[in-house]
Coordinates of C-alpha atoms in Angstrom, one line a residue:
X1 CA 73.1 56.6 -226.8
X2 CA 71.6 59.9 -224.9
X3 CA 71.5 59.2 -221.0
X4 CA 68.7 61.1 -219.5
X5 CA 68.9 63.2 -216.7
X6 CA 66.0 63.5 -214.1
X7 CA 65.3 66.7 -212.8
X8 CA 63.8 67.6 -209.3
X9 CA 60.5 68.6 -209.1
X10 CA 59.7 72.0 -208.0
X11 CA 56.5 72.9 -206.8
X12 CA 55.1 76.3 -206.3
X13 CA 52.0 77.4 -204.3
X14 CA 50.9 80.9 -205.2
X15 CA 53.8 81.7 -207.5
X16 CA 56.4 81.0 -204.4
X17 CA 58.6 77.8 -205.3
X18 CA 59.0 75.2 -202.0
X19 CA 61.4 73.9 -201.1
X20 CA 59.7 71.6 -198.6
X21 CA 61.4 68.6 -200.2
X22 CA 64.5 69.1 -198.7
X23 CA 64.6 69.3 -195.2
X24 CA 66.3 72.7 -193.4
X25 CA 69.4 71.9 -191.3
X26 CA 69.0 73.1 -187.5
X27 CA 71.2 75.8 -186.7
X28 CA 73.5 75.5 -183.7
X29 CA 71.9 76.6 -180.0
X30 CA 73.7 79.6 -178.6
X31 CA 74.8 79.2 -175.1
X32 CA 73.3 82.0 -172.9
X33 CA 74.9 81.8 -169.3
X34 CA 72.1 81.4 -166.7
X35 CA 71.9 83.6 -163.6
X36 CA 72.5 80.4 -161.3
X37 CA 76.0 80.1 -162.8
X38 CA 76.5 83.6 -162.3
X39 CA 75.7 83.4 -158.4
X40 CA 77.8 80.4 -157.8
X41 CA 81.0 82.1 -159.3
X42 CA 80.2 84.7 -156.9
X43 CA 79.9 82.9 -154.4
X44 CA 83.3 80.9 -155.6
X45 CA 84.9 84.7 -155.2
X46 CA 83.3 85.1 -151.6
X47 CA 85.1 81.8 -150.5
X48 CA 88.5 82.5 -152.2
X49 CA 88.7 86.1 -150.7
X50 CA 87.8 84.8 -146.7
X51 CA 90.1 82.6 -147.2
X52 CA 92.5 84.9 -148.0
X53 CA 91.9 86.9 -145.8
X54 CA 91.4 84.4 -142.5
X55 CA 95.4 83.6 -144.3
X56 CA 96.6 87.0 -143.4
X57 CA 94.8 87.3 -140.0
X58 CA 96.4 84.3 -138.6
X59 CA 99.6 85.3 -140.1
X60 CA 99.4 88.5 -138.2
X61 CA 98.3 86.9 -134.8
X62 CA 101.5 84.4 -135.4
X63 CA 103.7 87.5 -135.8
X64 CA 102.4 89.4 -132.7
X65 CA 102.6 85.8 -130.1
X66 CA 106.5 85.8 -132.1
X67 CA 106.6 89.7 -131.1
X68 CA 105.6 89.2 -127.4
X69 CA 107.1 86.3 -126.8
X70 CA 110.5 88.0 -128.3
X71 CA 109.9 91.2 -126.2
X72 CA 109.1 89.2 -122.9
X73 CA 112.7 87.2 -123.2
X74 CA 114.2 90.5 -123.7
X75 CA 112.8 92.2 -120.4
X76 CA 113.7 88.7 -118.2
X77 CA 117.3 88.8 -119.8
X78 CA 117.8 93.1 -118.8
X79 CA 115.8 92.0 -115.6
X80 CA 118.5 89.4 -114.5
X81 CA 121.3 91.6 -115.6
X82 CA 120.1 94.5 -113.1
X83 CA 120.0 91.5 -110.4
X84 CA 123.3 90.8 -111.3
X85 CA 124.6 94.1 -111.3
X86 CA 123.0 95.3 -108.4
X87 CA 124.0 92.1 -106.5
X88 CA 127.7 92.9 -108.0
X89 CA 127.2 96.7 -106.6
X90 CA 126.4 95.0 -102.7
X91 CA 129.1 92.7 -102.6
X92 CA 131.4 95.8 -103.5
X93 CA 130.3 97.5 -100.8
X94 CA 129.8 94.8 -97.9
X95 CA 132.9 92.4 -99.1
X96 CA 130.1 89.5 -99.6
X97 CA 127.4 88.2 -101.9
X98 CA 123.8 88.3 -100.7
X99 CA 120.8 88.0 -102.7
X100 CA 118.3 90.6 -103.4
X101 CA 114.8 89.1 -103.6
X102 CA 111.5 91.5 -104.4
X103 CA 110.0 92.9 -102.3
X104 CA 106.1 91.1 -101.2
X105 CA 103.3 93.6 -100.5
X106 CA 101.5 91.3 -98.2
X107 CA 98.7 92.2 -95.6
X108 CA 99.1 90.1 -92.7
X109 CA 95.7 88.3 -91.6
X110 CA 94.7 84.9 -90.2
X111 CA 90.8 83.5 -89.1
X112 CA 91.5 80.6 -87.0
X113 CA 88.3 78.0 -86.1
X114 CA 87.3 76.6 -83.1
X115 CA 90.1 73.2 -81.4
X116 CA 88.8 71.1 -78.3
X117 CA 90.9 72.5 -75.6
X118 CA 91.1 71.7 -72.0
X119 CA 93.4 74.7 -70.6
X120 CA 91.9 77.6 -70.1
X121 CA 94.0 79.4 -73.0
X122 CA 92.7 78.3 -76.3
X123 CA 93.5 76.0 -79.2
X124 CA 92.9 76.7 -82.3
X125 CA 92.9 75.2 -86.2
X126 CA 94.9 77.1 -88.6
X127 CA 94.2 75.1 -91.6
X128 CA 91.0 73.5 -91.5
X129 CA 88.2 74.0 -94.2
X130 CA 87.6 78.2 -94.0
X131 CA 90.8 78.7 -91.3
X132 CA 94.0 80.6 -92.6
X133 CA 97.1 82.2 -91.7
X134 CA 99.2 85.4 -94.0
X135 CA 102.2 86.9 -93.3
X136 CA 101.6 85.6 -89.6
X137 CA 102.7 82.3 -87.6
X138 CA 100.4 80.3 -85.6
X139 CA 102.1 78.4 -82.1
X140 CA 100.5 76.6 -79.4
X141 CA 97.7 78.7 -79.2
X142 CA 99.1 82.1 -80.0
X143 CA 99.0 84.6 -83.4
X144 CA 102.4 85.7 -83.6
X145 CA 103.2 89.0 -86.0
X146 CA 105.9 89.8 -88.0
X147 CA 105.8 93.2 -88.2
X148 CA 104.5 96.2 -86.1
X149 CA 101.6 98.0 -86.9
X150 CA 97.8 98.5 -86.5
X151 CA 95.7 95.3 -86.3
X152 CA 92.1 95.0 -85.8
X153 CA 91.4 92.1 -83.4
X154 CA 88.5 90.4 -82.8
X155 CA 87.3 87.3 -81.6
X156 CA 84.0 84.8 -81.0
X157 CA 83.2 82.4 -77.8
X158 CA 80.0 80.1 -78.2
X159 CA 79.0 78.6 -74.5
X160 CA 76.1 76.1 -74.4
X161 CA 75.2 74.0 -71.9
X162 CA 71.9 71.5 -71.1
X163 CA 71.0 73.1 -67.4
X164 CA 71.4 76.6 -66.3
X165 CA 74.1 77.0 -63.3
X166 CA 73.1 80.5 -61.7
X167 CA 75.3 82.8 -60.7
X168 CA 77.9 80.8 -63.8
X169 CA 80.0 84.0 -64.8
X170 CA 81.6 83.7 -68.1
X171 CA 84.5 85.6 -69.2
X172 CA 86.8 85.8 -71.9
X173 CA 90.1 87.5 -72.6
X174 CA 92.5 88.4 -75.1
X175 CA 95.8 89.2 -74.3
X176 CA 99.1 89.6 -75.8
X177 CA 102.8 88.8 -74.1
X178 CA 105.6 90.0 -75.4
X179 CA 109.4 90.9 -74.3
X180 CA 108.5 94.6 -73.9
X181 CA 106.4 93.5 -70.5
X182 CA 107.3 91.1 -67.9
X183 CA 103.9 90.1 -67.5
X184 CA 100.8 89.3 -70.2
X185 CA 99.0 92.6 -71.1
X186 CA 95.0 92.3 -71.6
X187 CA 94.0 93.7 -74.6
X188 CA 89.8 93.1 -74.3
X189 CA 87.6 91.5 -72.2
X190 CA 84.2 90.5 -71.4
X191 CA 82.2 88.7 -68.7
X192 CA 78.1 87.5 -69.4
X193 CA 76.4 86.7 -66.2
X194 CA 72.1 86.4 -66.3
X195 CA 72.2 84.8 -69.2
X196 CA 69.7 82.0 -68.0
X197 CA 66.7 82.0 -65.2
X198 CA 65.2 78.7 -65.6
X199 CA 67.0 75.4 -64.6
X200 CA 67.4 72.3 -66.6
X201 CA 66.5 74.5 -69.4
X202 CA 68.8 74.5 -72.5
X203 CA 71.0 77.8 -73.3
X204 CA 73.6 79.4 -75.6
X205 CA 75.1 82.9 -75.5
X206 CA 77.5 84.5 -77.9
X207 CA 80.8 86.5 -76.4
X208 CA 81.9 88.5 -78.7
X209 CA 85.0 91.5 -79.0
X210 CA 86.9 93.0 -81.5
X211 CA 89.4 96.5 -81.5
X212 CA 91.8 97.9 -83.3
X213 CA 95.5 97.8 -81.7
X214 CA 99.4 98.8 -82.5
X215 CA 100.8 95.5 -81.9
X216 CA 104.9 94.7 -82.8
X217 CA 106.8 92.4 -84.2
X218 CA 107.2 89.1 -82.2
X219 CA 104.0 90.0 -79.9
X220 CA 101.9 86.6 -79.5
X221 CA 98.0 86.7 -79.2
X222 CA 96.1 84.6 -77.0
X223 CA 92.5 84.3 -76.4
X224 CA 91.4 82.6 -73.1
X225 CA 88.2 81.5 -71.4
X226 CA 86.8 80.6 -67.9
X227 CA 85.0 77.6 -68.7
X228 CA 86.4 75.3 -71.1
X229 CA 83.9 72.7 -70.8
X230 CA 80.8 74.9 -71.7
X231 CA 82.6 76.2 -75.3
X232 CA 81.3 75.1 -78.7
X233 CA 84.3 74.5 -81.0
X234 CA 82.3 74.7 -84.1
X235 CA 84.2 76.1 -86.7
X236 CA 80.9 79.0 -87.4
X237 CA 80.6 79.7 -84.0
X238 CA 83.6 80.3 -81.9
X239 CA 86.7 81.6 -83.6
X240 CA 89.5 84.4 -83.6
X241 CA 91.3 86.5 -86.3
X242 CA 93.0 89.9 -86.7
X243 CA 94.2 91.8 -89.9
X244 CA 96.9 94.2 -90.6
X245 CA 95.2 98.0 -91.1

């Protein structure tokens, strides 16, 4: 018994054969990398190199602090052993141990403020709000200095009062004692007379000095006044002061 076979059919349009039967099997896409990709692996790079290099910046700034920190040990440690030696090098010489401290480069000033006083010689605040004392002492009164030289002096009176006294004369000194003179040496001086015509009228003047002066060490400053009771102690208005030149 013959088995029979079918055959496809084939089909041809203008002599070409089809082949439209069967279907064509798609091909596979190709990839093509898109420009976004490409701009976010550069980017990626960008990131990986400042980090590297933020790496090696603080690695350098931890070496230096290490460095300075090293080298400022180093110069405390020679600096004690010249103390030493140097301390070593007086005792040798002087049979005992004293020790050397550096020396201060300081400018001697003060700016003392107005004090309710009822003696003639002046109080004063040393340490009050804008008052202040440097390389000198302040005692009942008095600006004592530490060491000789040129000072310029100066100092402020405010009188007030509510009815004009005529004939009032207001003075005020500044003076300095010391050992070098048995009695108190004036330095400046002033006296205001006039300063009001009409009475029960309201007034104010300002006394005012201020010179430069070779003053020694332990010399004590004073300022004094006539009338107590007629002197504003605000701080602004009535004060004294020197500084070394």
């Amino acid at each position: 018994m013959e088995q029979s076979y079918k055959t496809p059919h084939v089909y041809s349009v203008d002599g070409n054969p089809s082949f439209s039967q069967y279907p064509i099997r798609p091909s596979c896409p190709v990839l093509v990398p898109t420009l976004k990709k490409q701009n976010t692996d550069r980017i990626k790079a960008c990131v990986i190199l400042i980090l590297i290099l933020a790496l090696i910046i603080l690695v350098l700034l931890a070496c230096g602090i290490f460095f300075i920190f090293n080298l400022r040990s180093q110069i405390e440690k020679i600096t004690q052993k010249q103390i030493k030696e140097a301390e070593g090098q007086h005792a040798k010489f002087t049979g005992h141990k004293q020790p050397i401290k550096p020396s201060e480069n300081i400018r001697e000033a003060a700016h003392l403020t107005g004090k309710s006083s009822a003696a003639n010689t002046l109080l004063w605040d040393d340490t009050k709000d804008i008052a202040f004392t440097r390389g000198v002492r302040y005692k009942d009164g008095g600006l004592i200095i530490n060491e000789t030289g040129l000072f310029f002096i100066y100092s402020k009176i405010y009188f007030r009062n509510l009815i004009c006294v005529k004939d009032l004369e207001l003075e005020q000194t500044l003076f300095v004692r010391t050992s070098r003179y048995p009695k108190d040496m004036i330095l400046m001086e002033t006296k205001k007379n006039k300063y009001c015509v009409v009475k029960d009228t309201v007034w104010y003047i300002n006394s005012y000095q201020a010179g430069i002066f070779k003053l020694h060490n332990g010399d004590h400053i004073y300022v004094n006044v006539s009338n107590t009771n007629l002197v504003s102690f605000d701080q602004t208005k009535t004060f004294f002061g020197l500084y070394k030149l």
